[in-house]
Structures are given as C-alpha cells and as structure tokens.
Amino acid sequence: MRPLRFCMLTTFYPPFHFGGDAVGVQRLSRALVRRGHEVTVVHDVDAWRALSRAPEPEIQPEPAGLKVVRLRSRLGMLSPLLTQQLGRPVIHGAAIRRILAEGRFDVIQYHNVSLVGGPGLLALGRAVKLYLAHEHWLVCPTHVLWRHQREPCTERQCLRCQIAYRRPPQVWRSTGLLERELAHVDLFLAASEFSRAKHKEMGFPREMEVLPYFLPDEDGPGGSAPVERPHERPYFLFVGRLERIKGLDDVIPLFASLREADLLIVGDGTHAQELKRIAAGAPGVRFLGRVSEDLLERCYTHALALLAPSAGYETFGITVIEAFKHRLPVIARAIGPLPEMVEVSGGGELFATPAELAAALLRLSGDPLRRERLGRSGHAAWKAKWTESAVLPQYLEFVRRAAERKGAREVVAALS
C-alpha cells in the first residue's frame, strides 16, 4: 500500500484552539502518520487571535510526516470576519489554493471550516473530499443549536439567535451558497448517530455516515493506580468548557447538601464567574481551572464518576470516552448523543431531572461494586468502539468507498 497524501482543512488546531474538535483533528492526523501516510494540516491563527484573549501559546513539535501550515495575516480579525460574512476564504484564499495545488493531495478532509474558508472552501482542490461535522455548523449559524444562549434549538429563530450571540448575521446563508458548494464533497461524516439524525431533522440535504471520535489505544490507569490523589475527599468530576450549554447550573446546587462526596470542576470559560457565584453555598465544589495533563490524569483516576450534564445538543461526548478509558463510570444527562453512548456501553447512568441526578450521585457514591461494574463495561466498550485501532480502519474504509464512487482508482488501489 503506497502512502496517501492527506490535507486537513480546519479553523483551529492545537495549540491554537478552544476544545475537542481541534484535538480530534490532531489525533486523526497523527494516527494516519503512524500508519505511514503523509498529512498536511492547514488552519487559521487569525481566527484564534480574534476569539482569544490569551497570549500566543508555545508550539509543540509534530511527528515526522505531519506538516502544519498556520495561516496568518496582517489584517487581524478582519480576515475571519470577511470569511464569516461572505462564506469564502477572502484573505487566505490564494495561499490555500497554492497549498492544495502544490501538495497534490489524494484526500482533502474538511473539519470546522467556518472561519478558515467557509463553504467557499469546499470547491478548492482536486482530491477525494470528506467533511467531518465536529459541530452543527452546517445547519446552525452559531454551530451548537443552543438557541438564544439558553435552550436547545427546536425551532429555527436564526436571526434573533445570532443577535443574542452578538454575532453579525451571515449574509451568505441566505444566498444558497452552502447548498451549491456541498456538491463538491464526496462524503459527509457525523460524529454520532444522534448528530446524523439531527442534521437530517434540521434540513441538511446530504446523507451522512457516522465516524466517532477516538482516543489512542493505550489504557488509562485503573482505579487503584498508585498515583497521588488530587483531592483528599471522595469526589465526582466534571471536565469541559464552562459555558451555560454544559449544564452545570442545576448540578452545582446539589452539592450543597451532598455530604458523601465533593465536585471537582476542570476547565474555564465565559460562564465561570456565574458558576462560582452559584457554588457559593456549596463548599465541596472546587474549581481547578485549566490543568496539566498529569493533574487531569490523576483527576480521572481517583474520581467516583464523571458528570456529563450538557444541556444542549453535543455531536459527541469526548470526555465520556476519556472516562471509559480510565474505567470511570459516567452520569450523563439524557440529551444529545450521551444516551446512545451510555446505553451502548453499559458504562453509566442517565438523568433527566435534578432529582434523578441526586439519586444517581447517592447510588454511585455509596456502591463501589456498582462503580467497578459500570467502569469495566465502559472500558470494554471504549476498547471495542472508540480507540484508534477501532476507528481508523472505519475512516480509511470511508475514504476508499468515496474514492471508488469518485473513480479515484489510485486511492482505491492504495487502500485495498
């Protein structure tokens, strides 16, 4: 099998990123390189600068075979703003065209392209083309189907919603541009069955296959691993961005009366101060902010369970499989893709109301055998469904099938 040349086009890529989508791109790229392929990642530093107040992060080296092209301009946030408004790579368009022409790529993989080029990016380059929907940007101007920043979207109110998000309405969404450009993509991928169904429900006109996120194959430590505890008392764990959509508002008050365990919250975001205000009467709630990989590992290792209380429509639950990797049970809100992940794994419990969550917290805090049983089930499901060795062959088979339909015989031969 000859190596294939992949180009990943995405707005964000570590360390210039905000969440799991960029890490997912990095994991996929590194996994392909480990199997002998060549990968070029193209992402937009201007977009990160426009949205972040943090100092520019330190760049870590990538493995041989993985090249990262960081697009920058002297125009600052004007570059991503033009793309957001016009749906095309206005400032970086020439550079992207040159990269695609010189790279002679076999496969172009689109990820979150909202600010790196918008729908106008989909026509560029000649290759087998796949699109992985990390968010719901294809059907939602704000990406997340979280209407007016307060509730799941069940009925379109896009103009009012964008105003609530303080974002300028996107002119191109009323022109039919997206629908025309979709024709250039050979295969669309959703991260979960739920996300595929939600795209269809919201009017997305193309069929989608499902390709979940994955983690590297190495096992996380077991619950008895001899590593230092991050907290002296028993605790439940939350890991994620501190935004209202993540659903902590009605979780934190329960810990004001729960004496059996505390809550450790890892992450930061625009909702952090409000959550700390809510937690004023719950002394067992600890906000750790952003933490090192070592501390995060210890947090997973010694927790009673992971809380996944997202109140909106995620496309996938990356922290859920992180927990399963560490043999950690999950307590998840029954919304979005979380029910399918918990039910197919047998690795946790679901809740729909604060009362159901309170009961689940008491059950798991007082029943170590149940925690162990759920943790084992989740870990087995992670190994079978959400590891690199389980998911990457699925991805390459999707590439092969798309190439076959396109008539790209060299790609088909390389993957057969």
Tab-separated table of C-alpha atoms in Angstrom:
chain	number	residue	atom	x	y	z
A	1	MET	CA	0.000	0.000	0.000
A	2	ARG	CA	1.519	3.317	-1.031
A	3	PRO	CA	1.205	6.201	1.424
A	4	LEU	CA	-1.613	8.623	0.735
A	5	ARG	CA	-1.312	12.398	0.993
A	6	PHE	CA	-3.993	13.938	3.219
A	7	CYS	CA	-4.803	17.616	3.683
A	8	MET	CA	-6.785	18.594	6.788
A	9	LEU	CA	-8.512	21.972	6.471
A	10	THR	CA	-9.730	23.347	9.786
A	11	THR	CA	-10.142	26.652	11.596
A	12	PHE	CA	-8.472	25.561	14.846
A	13	TYR	CA	-5.587	23.213	15.598
A	14	PRO	CA	-3.535	22.773	18.804
A	15	PRO	CA	-2.249	24.817	20.453
A	16	PHE	CA	-4.438	27.475	18.774
A	17	HIS	CA	-7.785	26.021	19.786
A	18	PHE	CA	-10.629	26.009	22.317
A	19	GLY	CA	-11.979	22.478	22.507
A	20	GLY	CA	-12.244	18.880	21.460
A	21	ASP	CA	-12.737	19.370	17.726
A	22	ALA	CA	-9.157	20.560	17.213
A	23	VAL	CA	-7.789	17.750	19.375
A	24	GLY	CA	-9.840	15.321	17.295
A	25	VAL	CA	-8.198	16.639	14.108
A	26	GLN	CA	-4.782	16.222	15.703
A	27	ARG	CA	-5.494	12.653	16.807
A	28	LEU	CA	-6.743	11.675	13.360
A	29	SER	CA	-3.720	13.291	11.683
A	30	ARG	CA	-1.217	11.614	13.992
A	31	ALA	CA	-2.950	8.266	13.617
A	32	LEU	CA	-2.660	8.477	9.831
A	33	VAL	CA	1.026	9.348	10.090
A	34	ARG	CA	1.610	6.359	12.366
A	35	ARG	CA	0.271	4.190	9.556
A	36	GLY	CA	2.702	5.617	7.036
A	37	HIS	CA	0.570	8.301	5.378
A	38	GLU	CA	1.542	11.956	4.916
A	39	VAL	CA	-0.619	14.689	6.424
A	40	THR	CA	-0.671	18.462	5.991
A	41	VAL	CA	-2.889	20.445	8.362
A	42	VAL	CA	-3.935	23.964	7.323
A	43	HIS	CA	-5.536	26.148	9.987
A	44	ASP	CA	-6.197	29.811	10.727
A	45	VAL	CA	-4.284	31.568	13.500
A	46	ASP	CA	-6.115	34.820	12.709
A	47	ALA	CA	-9.388	33.196	13.793
A	48	TRP	CA	-7.897	32.064	17.094
A	49	ARG	CA	-6.478	35.530	17.752
A	50	ALA	CA	-9.862	37.117	17.045
A	51	LEU	CA	-11.571	34.950	19.664
A	52	SER	CA	-8.894	34.507	22.330
A	53	ARG	CA	-7.510	36.907	24.904
A	54	ALA	CA	-4.715	34.526	25.900
A	55	PRO	CA	-1.085	35.090	24.950
A	56	GLU	CA	0.111	33.123	21.947
A	57	PRO	CA	0.818	29.548	23.102
A	58	GLU	CA	4.013	27.597	22.680
A	59	ILE	CA	4.051	25.355	19.618
A	60	GLN	CA	4.952	21.719	20.226
A	61	PRO	CA	6.692	19.617	17.542
A	62	GLU	CA	4.620	17.195	15.487
A	63	PRO	CA	5.801	13.736	14.372
A	64	ALA	CA	7.638	13.250	11.081
A	65	GLY	CA	5.199	13.119	8.213
A	66	LEU	CA	2.804	15.677	9.731
A	67	LYS	CA	3.189	19.243	8.471
A	68	VAL	CA	1.211	22.131	9.973
A	69	VAL	CA	0.596	25.315	7.961
A	70	ARG	CA	-0.571	28.200	10.159
A	71	LEU	CA	-2.315	30.923	8.179
A	72	ARG	CA	-1.627	34.440	9.443
A	73	SER	CA	-2.244	37.885	8.010
A	74	ARG	CA	-1.587	41.477	8.976
A	75	LEU	CA	-5.309	42.216	8.996
A	76	GLY	CA	-6.020	40.525	12.319
A	77	MET	CA	-9.670	39.750	12.952
A	78	LEU	CA	-10.738	41.324	9.643
A	79	SER	CA	-9.695	38.129	7.837
A	80	PRO	CA	-12.007	35.704	9.727
A	81	LEU	CA	-14.751	38.371	9.799
A	82	LEU	CA	-14.766	38.566	5.997
A	83	THR	CA	-14.952	34.783	5.779
A	84	GLN	CA	-17.745	34.676	8.368
A	85	GLN	CA	-19.749	37.232	6.395
A	86	LEU	CA	-19.041	36.171	2.807
A	87	GLY	CA	-18.586	32.421	3.227
A	88	ARG	CA	-15.310	32.390	1.280
A	89	PRO	CA	-11.571	32.416	2.094
A	90	VAL	CA	-11.113	36.074	1.154
A	91	ILE	CA	-7.695	36.892	2.630
A	92	HIS	CA	-6.151	33.423	2.724
A	93	GLY	CA	-7.777	32.091	-0.435
A	94	ALA	CA	-4.684	32.442	-2.629
A	95	ALA	CA	-2.467	30.739	-0.048
A	96	ILE	CA	-4.901	27.831	0.340
A	97	ARG	CA	-5.177	27.368	-3.421
A	98	ARG	CA	-1.384	27.289	-3.688
A	99	ILE	CA	-1.069	24.747	-0.862
A	100	LEU	CA	-3.660	22.466	-2.460
A	101	ALA	CA	-2.079	22.750	-5.906
A	102	GLU	CA	1.482	22.114	-4.736
A	103	GLY	CA	0.537	19.340	-2.299
A	104	ARG	CA	-1.073	17.110	-4.944
A	105	PHE	CA	-3.217	15.584	-2.205
A	106	ASP	CA	-5.097	12.327	-2.575
A	107	VAL	CA	-7.621	13.232	0.112
A	108	ILE	CA	-8.911	16.573	1.391
A	109	GLN	CA	-10.631	16.325	4.766
A	110	TYR	CA	-12.756	19.287	5.869
A	111	HIS	CA	-13.318	19.784	9.583
A	112	ASN	CA	-14.518	23.015	11.227
A	113	VAL	CA	-14.095	25.338	8.225
A	114	SER	CA	-16.316	28.173	9.445
A	115	LEU	CA	-13.555	30.804	9.698
A	116	VAL	CA	-10.760	29.287	7.620
A	117	GLY	CA	-12.802	29.491	4.417
A	118	GLY	CA	-16.485	28.769	4.929
A	119	PRO	CA	-18.469	26.913	2.262
A	120	GLY	CA	-16.363	28.520	-0.472
A	121	LEU	CA	-13.518	26.275	0.664
A	122	LEU	CA	-15.319	23.123	-0.463
A	123	ALA	CA	-14.746	23.774	-4.169
A	124	LEU	CA	-10.984	24.186	-3.877
A	125	GLY	CA	-8.538	21.441	-4.790
A	126	ARG	CA	-8.854	18.199	-6.699
A	127	ALA	CA	-8.967	15.145	-4.497
A	128	VAL	CA	-11.327	12.767	-2.767
A	129	LYS	CA	-13.185	15.073	-0.374
A	130	LEU	CA	-14.716	14.235	3.013
A	131	TYR	CA	-16.355	16.512	5.560
A	132	LEU	CA	-16.470	15.602	9.274
A	133	ALA	CA	-19.108	17.594	11.178
A	134	HIS	CA	-17.496	18.279	14.560
A	135	GLU	CA	-20.305	20.744	15.311
A	136	HIS	CA	-23.690	21.584	13.768
A	137	TRP	CA	-22.345	24.499	11.709
A	138	LEU	CA	-23.792	23.004	8.513
A	139	VAL	CA	-27.304	23.660	9.868
A	140	CYS	CA	-26.703	26.321	12.535
A	141	PRO	CA	-25.049	29.778	12.233
A	142	THR	CA	-23.927	29.565	15.881
A	143	HIS	CA	-22.608	25.997	15.452
A	144	VAL	CA	-24.237	24.445	18.527
A	145	LEU	CA	-28.058	24.541	18.169
A	146	TRP	CA	-28.233	26.334	21.526
A	147	ARG	CA	-30.994	28.865	20.919
A	148	HIS	CA	-30.611	32.390	22.346
A	149	GLN	CA	-27.796	31.045	24.585
A	150	ARG	CA	-30.339	29.459	26.911
A	151	GLU	CA	-32.046	26.357	25.431
A	152	PRO	CA	-31.760	23.569	22.839
A	153	CYS	CA	-32.942	24.647	19.406
A	154	THR	CA	-36.230	23.013	18.465
A	155	GLU	CA	-37.448	25.688	16.043
A	156	ARG	CA	-35.372	27.964	13.840
A	157	GLN	CA	-35.091	31.580	15.012
A	158	CYS	CA	-31.675	32.143	13.441
A	159	LEU	CA	-31.632	35.934	13.087
A	160	ARG	CA	-32.750	36.580	16.671
A	161	CYS	CA	-30.386	33.884	17.894
A	162	GLN	CA	-27.331	35.383	16.178
A	163	ILE	CA	-28.184	38.739	17.733
A	164	ALA	CA	-28.364	37.046	21.147
A	165	TYR	CA	-24.859	35.682	20.490
A	166	ARG	CA	-23.698	39.175	19.454
A	167	ARG	CA	-22.576	37.866	16.095
A	168	PRO	CA	-23.250	39.610	12.794
A	169	PRO	CA	-25.798	37.694	10.681
A	170	GLN	CA	-24.145	35.710	7.885
A	171	VAL	CA	-25.168	37.132	4.532
A	172	TRP	CA	-24.165	34.036	2.568
A	173	ARG	CA	-26.622	31.756	4.397
A	174	SER	CA	-29.496	33.422	2.532
A	175	THR	CA	-27.908	33.044	-0.931
A	176	GLY	CA	-27.911	29.263	-1.451
A	177	LEU	CA	-24.086	29.243	-1.406
A	178	LEU	CA	-23.818	26.364	1.055
A	179	GLU	CA	-26.234	24.147	-0.873
A	180	ARG	CA	-24.279	24.713	-4.116
A	181	GLU	CA	-20.871	24.079	-2.561
A	182	LEU	CA	-21.949	20.839	-0.856
A	183	ALA	CA	-21.862	19.185	-4.280
A	184	HIS	CA	-18.043	19.290	-4.209
A	185	VAL	CA	-17.844	16.947	-1.192
A	186	ASP	CA	-17.866	13.192	-1.803
A	187	LEU	CA	-18.821	12.032	1.699
A	188	PHE	CA	-20.153	13.676	4.854
A	189	LEU	CA	-19.443	12.210	8.285
A	190	ALA	CA	-21.255	12.804	11.576
A	191	ALA	CA	-19.665	12.055	14.942
A	192	SER	CA	-22.670	10.138	16.325
A	193	GLU	CA	-25.993	8.636	15.309
A	194	PHE	CA	-27.684	11.477	17.145
A	195	SER	CA	-25.776	14.119	15.183
A	196	ARG	CA	-26.571	12.416	11.887
A	197	ALA	CA	-30.288	12.381	12.767
A	198	LYS	CA	-30.185	15.997	13.988
A	199	HIS	CA	-28.591	17.197	10.740
A	200	LYS	CA	-31.359	15.480	8.782
A	201	GLU	CA	-34.051	16.892	11.087
A	202	MET	CA	-32.693	20.422	10.615
A	203	GLY	CA	-32.817	20.116	6.834
A	204	PHE	CA	-29.306	19.046	5.811
A	205	PRO	CA	-29.804	17.680	2.278
A	206	ARG	CA	-26.976	15.119	2.066
A	207	GLU	CA	-26.668	11.627	3.504
A	208	MET	CA	-24.101	11.171	6.288
A	209	GLU	CA	-22.112	8.260	7.658
A	210	VAL	CA	-21.061	8.022	11.319
A	211	LEU	CA	-17.422	8.233	12.401
A	212	PRO	CA	-16.943	8.683	16.163
A	213	TYR	CA	-14.074	10.355	17.949
A	214	PHE	CA	-11.370	8.123	19.339
A	215	LEU	CA	-8.502	8.048	21.809
A	216	PRO	CA	-5.058	6.475	21.426
A	217	ASP	CA	-5.040	2.778	22.246
A	218	GLU	CA	-3.067	2.903	25.492
A	219	ASP	CA	-5.104	2.010	28.573
A	220	GLY	CA	-5.599	4.582	31.285
A	221	PRO	CA	-4.592	3.525	34.804
A	222	GLY	CA	-7.052	1.500	36.827
A	223	GLY	CA	-8.834	2.859	39.871
A	224	SER	CA	-6.132	1.512	42.186
A	225	ALA	CA	-3.233	3.106	40.331
A	226	PRO	CA	-0.575	4.312	42.787
A	227	VAL	CA	-0.666	7.981	41.790
A	228	GLU	CA	-1.231	10.923	44.096
A	229	ARG	CA	-4.844	11.865	44.721
A	230	PRO	CA	-5.760	15.400	43.591
A	231	HIS	CA	-8.336	15.780	46.393
A	232	GLU	CA	-8.493	14.241	49.848
A	233	ARG	CA	-12.255	13.562	49.938
A	234	PRO	CA	-14.284	11.363	47.549
A	235	TYR	CA	-15.306	13.430	44.530
A	236	PHE	CA	-17.208	13.472	41.275
A	237	LEU	CA	-15.536	15.046	38.250
A	238	PHE	CA	-16.569	17.464	35.508
A	239	VAL	CA	-14.204	18.245	32.611
A	240	GLY	CA	-15.065	20.779	29.920
A	241	ARG	CA	-15.637	24.380	28.936
A	242	LEU	CA	-17.516	26.430	31.496
A	243	GLU	CA	-20.396	27.627	29.345
A	244	ARG	CA	-24.095	27.600	30.100
A	245	ILE	CA	-24.677	24.905	27.472
A	246	LYS	CA	-22.565	22.479	29.518
A	247	GLY	CA	-25.354	22.212	32.089
A	248	LEU	CA	-23.614	22.802	35.424
A	249	ASP	CA	-26.132	25.409	36.613
A	250	ASP	CA	-28.532	22.835	38.030
A	251	VAL	CA	-25.788	20.389	39.062
A	252	ILE	CA	-23.724	22.529	41.428
A	253	PRO	CA	-26.592	23.299	43.888
A	254	LEU	CA	-26.968	19.560	44.618
A	255	PHE	CA	-23.536	19.540	46.236
A	256	ALA	CA	-24.662	21.999	48.892
A	257	SER	CA	-26.429	19.102	50.612
A	258	LEU	CA	-24.449	16.090	49.359
A	259	ARG	CA	-22.163	15.111	52.238
A	260	GLU	CA	-20.824	11.908	50.726
A	261	ALA	CA	-18.658	13.494	48.000
A	262	ASP	CA	-17.383	16.761	46.511
A	263	LEU	CA	-17.283	18.026	42.935
A	264	LEU	CA	-14.067	18.907	41.075
A	265	ILE	CA	-14.570	21.122	38.019
A	266	VAL	CA	-11.765	21.169	35.429
A	267	GLY	CA	-11.927	23.832	32.740
A	268	ASP	CA	-12.644	27.506	32.182
A	269	GLY	CA	-14.939	29.652	30.090
A	270	THR	CA	-17.198	32.682	29.908
A	271	HIS	CA	-19.703	31.218	32.400
A	272	ALA	CA	-17.097	30.543	35.099
A	273	GLN	CA	-17.879	33.528	37.319
A	274	GLU	CA	-21.600	32.823	37.320
A	275	LEU	CA	-20.961	29.181	38.233
A	276	LYS	CA	-18.706	30.264	41.096
A	277	ARG	CA	-21.478	32.514	42.334
A	278	ILE	CA	-23.904	29.570	42.251
A	279	ALA	CA	-21.336	27.464	44.131
A	280	ALA	CA	-21.010	29.983	46.994
A	281	GLY	CA	-23.249	27.830	49.192
A	282	ALA	CA	-21.593	24.544	48.220
A	283	PRO	CA	-18.188	24.352	49.930
A	284	GLY	CA	-17.472	20.918	48.410
A	285	VAL	CA	-17.291	22.347	44.889
A	286	ARG	CA	-13.744	23.060	43.695
A	287	PHE	CA	-12.872	24.965	40.507
A	288	LEU	CA	-9.463	23.838	39.252
A	289	GLY	CA	-9.390	25.850	36.006
A	290	ARG	CA	-7.226	24.570	33.180
A	291	VAL	CA	-4.859	21.888	34.451
A	292	SER	CA	-1.806	19.984	33.268
A	293	GLU	CA	-2.141	16.593	31.593
A	294	ASP	CA	-0.640	14.974	34.685
A	295	LEU	CA	-3.205	16.524	37.029
A	296	LEU	CA	-6.050	15.718	34.642
A	297	GLU	CA	-4.914	12.097	34.575
A	298	ARG	CA	-4.974	11.990	38.366
A	299	CYS	CA	-8.418	13.588	38.441
A	300	TYR	CA	-9.819	10.865	36.188
A	301	THR	CA	-8.008	8.096	38.036
A	302	HIS	CA	-9.434	8.761	41.510
A	303	ALA	CA	-12.925	10.129	40.766
A	304	LEU	CA	-16.093	8.273	41.730
A	305	ALA	CA	-17.677	9.066	38.355
A	306	LEU	CA	-17.582	11.624	35.563
A	307	LEU	CA	-20.512	14.026	35.275
A	308	ALA	CA	-21.588	14.813	31.703
A	309	PRO	CA	-24.544	17.178	32.278
A	310	SER	CA	-24.555	19.003	28.931
A	311	ALA	CA	-27.925	20.699	28.406
A	312	GLY	CA	-27.545	21.097	24.641
A	313	TYR	CA	-27.030	19.038	21.526
A	314	GLU	CA	-23.409	17.918	21.501
A	315	THR	CA	-22.205	15.977	18.463
A	316	PHE	CA	-20.187	13.564	20.630
A	317	GLY	CA	-19.084	13.171	24.252
A	318	ILE	CA	-15.287	13.161	24.197
A	319	THR	CA	-14.994	13.309	28.000
A	320	VAL	CA	-17.254	10.256	28.201
A	321	ILE	CA	-14.741	8.080	26.366
A	322	GLU	CA	-11.930	9.676	28.376
A	323	ALA	CA	-13.735	8.412	31.474
A	324	PHE	CA	-14.301	4.959	29.977
A	325	LYS	CA	-10.609	4.731	29.135
A	326	HIS	CA	-9.892	5.222	32.845
A	327	ARG	CA	-12.533	2.651	33.897
A	328	LEU	CA	-14.587	5.507	35.308
A	329	PRO	CA	-18.403	5.338	35.213
A	330	VAL	CA	-20.390	8.231	33.764
A	331	ILE	CA	-23.521	10.050	34.915
A	332	ALA	CA	-24.915	11.832	31.861
A	333	ARG	CA	-27.913	13.972	31.050
A	334	ALA	CA	-30.342	12.183	28.738
A	335	ILE	CA	-29.918	14.501	25.760
A	336	GLY	CA	-27.952	14.555	22.519
A	337	PRO	CA	-25.526	11.683	21.840
A	338	LEU	CA	-24.969	10.899	25.529
A	339	PRO	CA	-27.824	8.381	25.901
A	340	GLU	CA	-26.599	6.308	22.960
A	341	MET	CA	-23.049	6.287	24.373
A	342	VAL	CA	-24.157	5.264	27.865
A	343	GLU	CA	-26.656	2.695	26.643
A	344	VAL	CA	-24.384	1.020	24.098
A	345	SER	CA	-21.552	0.820	26.628
A	346	GLY	CA	-23.428	-0.035	29.813
A	347	GLY	CA	-20.894	2.260	31.440
A	348	GLY	CA	-23.036	4.679	33.378
A	349	GLU	CA	-26.388	6.154	34.330
A	350	LEU	CA	-28.658	8.745	32.742
A	351	PHE	CA	-30.692	11.524	34.344
A	352	ALA	CA	-33.312	13.960	33.100
A	353	THR	CA	-34.063	15.950	36.268
A	354	PRO	CA	-32.060	17.232	39.260
A	355	ALA	CA	-33.867	14.681	41.445
A	356	GLU	CA	-32.723	11.828	39.190
A	357	LEU	CA	-29.185	13.194	39.247
A	358	ALA	CA	-29.211	13.455	43.052
A	359	ALA	CA	-30.330	9.820	43.287
A	360	ALA	CA	-27.572	8.713	40.901
A	361	LEU	CA	-24.934	10.620	42.902
A	362	LEU	CA	-26.027	8.885	46.094
A	363	ARG	CA	-26.140	5.472	44.427
A	364	LEU	CA	-22.663	5.649	42.982
A	365	SER	CA	-21.038	7.330	45.976
A	366	GLY	CA	-22.278	4.517	48.231
A	367	ASP	CA	-21.814	1.476	45.988
A	368	PRO	CA	-18.195	0.730	44.999
A	369	LEU	CA	-19.154	-2.592	43.401
A	370	ARG	CA	-21.597	-0.824	41.089
A	371	ARG	CA	-18.959	1.750	40.198
A	372	GLU	CA	-16.498	-1.030	39.401
A	373	ARG	CA	-19.033	-2.909	37.269
A	374	LEU	CA	-20.006	0.182	35.274
A	375	GLY	CA	-16.356	1.153	34.890
A	376	ARG	CA	-15.470	-2.271	33.495
A	377	SER	CA	-18.337	-2.108	30.990
A	378	GLY	CA	-17.377	1.380	29.844
A	379	HIS	CA	-13.739	0.387	29.454
A	380	ALA	CA	-14.632	-2.671	27.375
A	381	ALA	CA	-16.830	-0.530	25.112
A	382	TRP	CA	-14.059	2.044	24.725
A	383	LYS	CA	-11.604	-0.624	23.587
A	384	ALA	CA	-14.119	-2.065	21.119
A	385	LYS	CA	-15.578	1.162	19.695
A	386	TRP	CA	-13.592	4.302	20.464
A	387	THR	CA	-9.884	3.508	20.218
A	388	GLU	CA	-7.611	4.455	17.360
A	389	SER	CA	-7.317	0.833	16.247
A	390	ALA	CA	-11.117	0.511	16.172
A	391	VAL	CA	-11.993	3.797	14.430
A	392	LEU	CA	-9.160	4.484	11.976
A	393	PRO	CA	-9.926	1.408	9.802
A	394	GLN	CA	-13.510	2.691	9.576
A	395	TYR	CA	-12.234	6.070	8.433
A	396	LEU	CA	-9.958	4.588	5.785
A	397	GLU	CA	-12.808	2.405	4.534
A	398	PHE	CA	-14.963	5.530	4.169
A	399	VAL	CA	-12.127	7.122	2.190
A	400	ARG	CA	-11.874	4.026	-0.032
A	401	ARG	CA	-15.607	3.965	-0.704
A	402	ALA	CA	-15.677	7.692	-1.514
A	403	ALA	CA	-12.706	7.230	-3.846
A	404	GLU	CA	-14.418	4.300	-5.551
A	405	ARG	CA	-17.533	6.359	-6.234
A	406	LYS	CA	-15.397	9.240	-7.498
A	407	GLY	CA	-13.351	6.985	-9.767
A	408	ALA	CA	-10.074	7.758	-7.980
A	409	ARG	CA	-8.506	4.415	-8.821
A	410	GLU	CA	-5.065	5.114	-7.328
A	411	VAL	CA	-6.612	5.884	-3.937
A	412	VAL	CA	-8.791	2.791	-4.126
A	413	ALA	CA	-5.791	0.634	-5.008
A	414	ALA	CA	-3.726	2.122	-2.179
A	415	LEU	CA	-6.432	1.289	0.375
A	416	SER	CA	-7.458	-2.129	-0.966
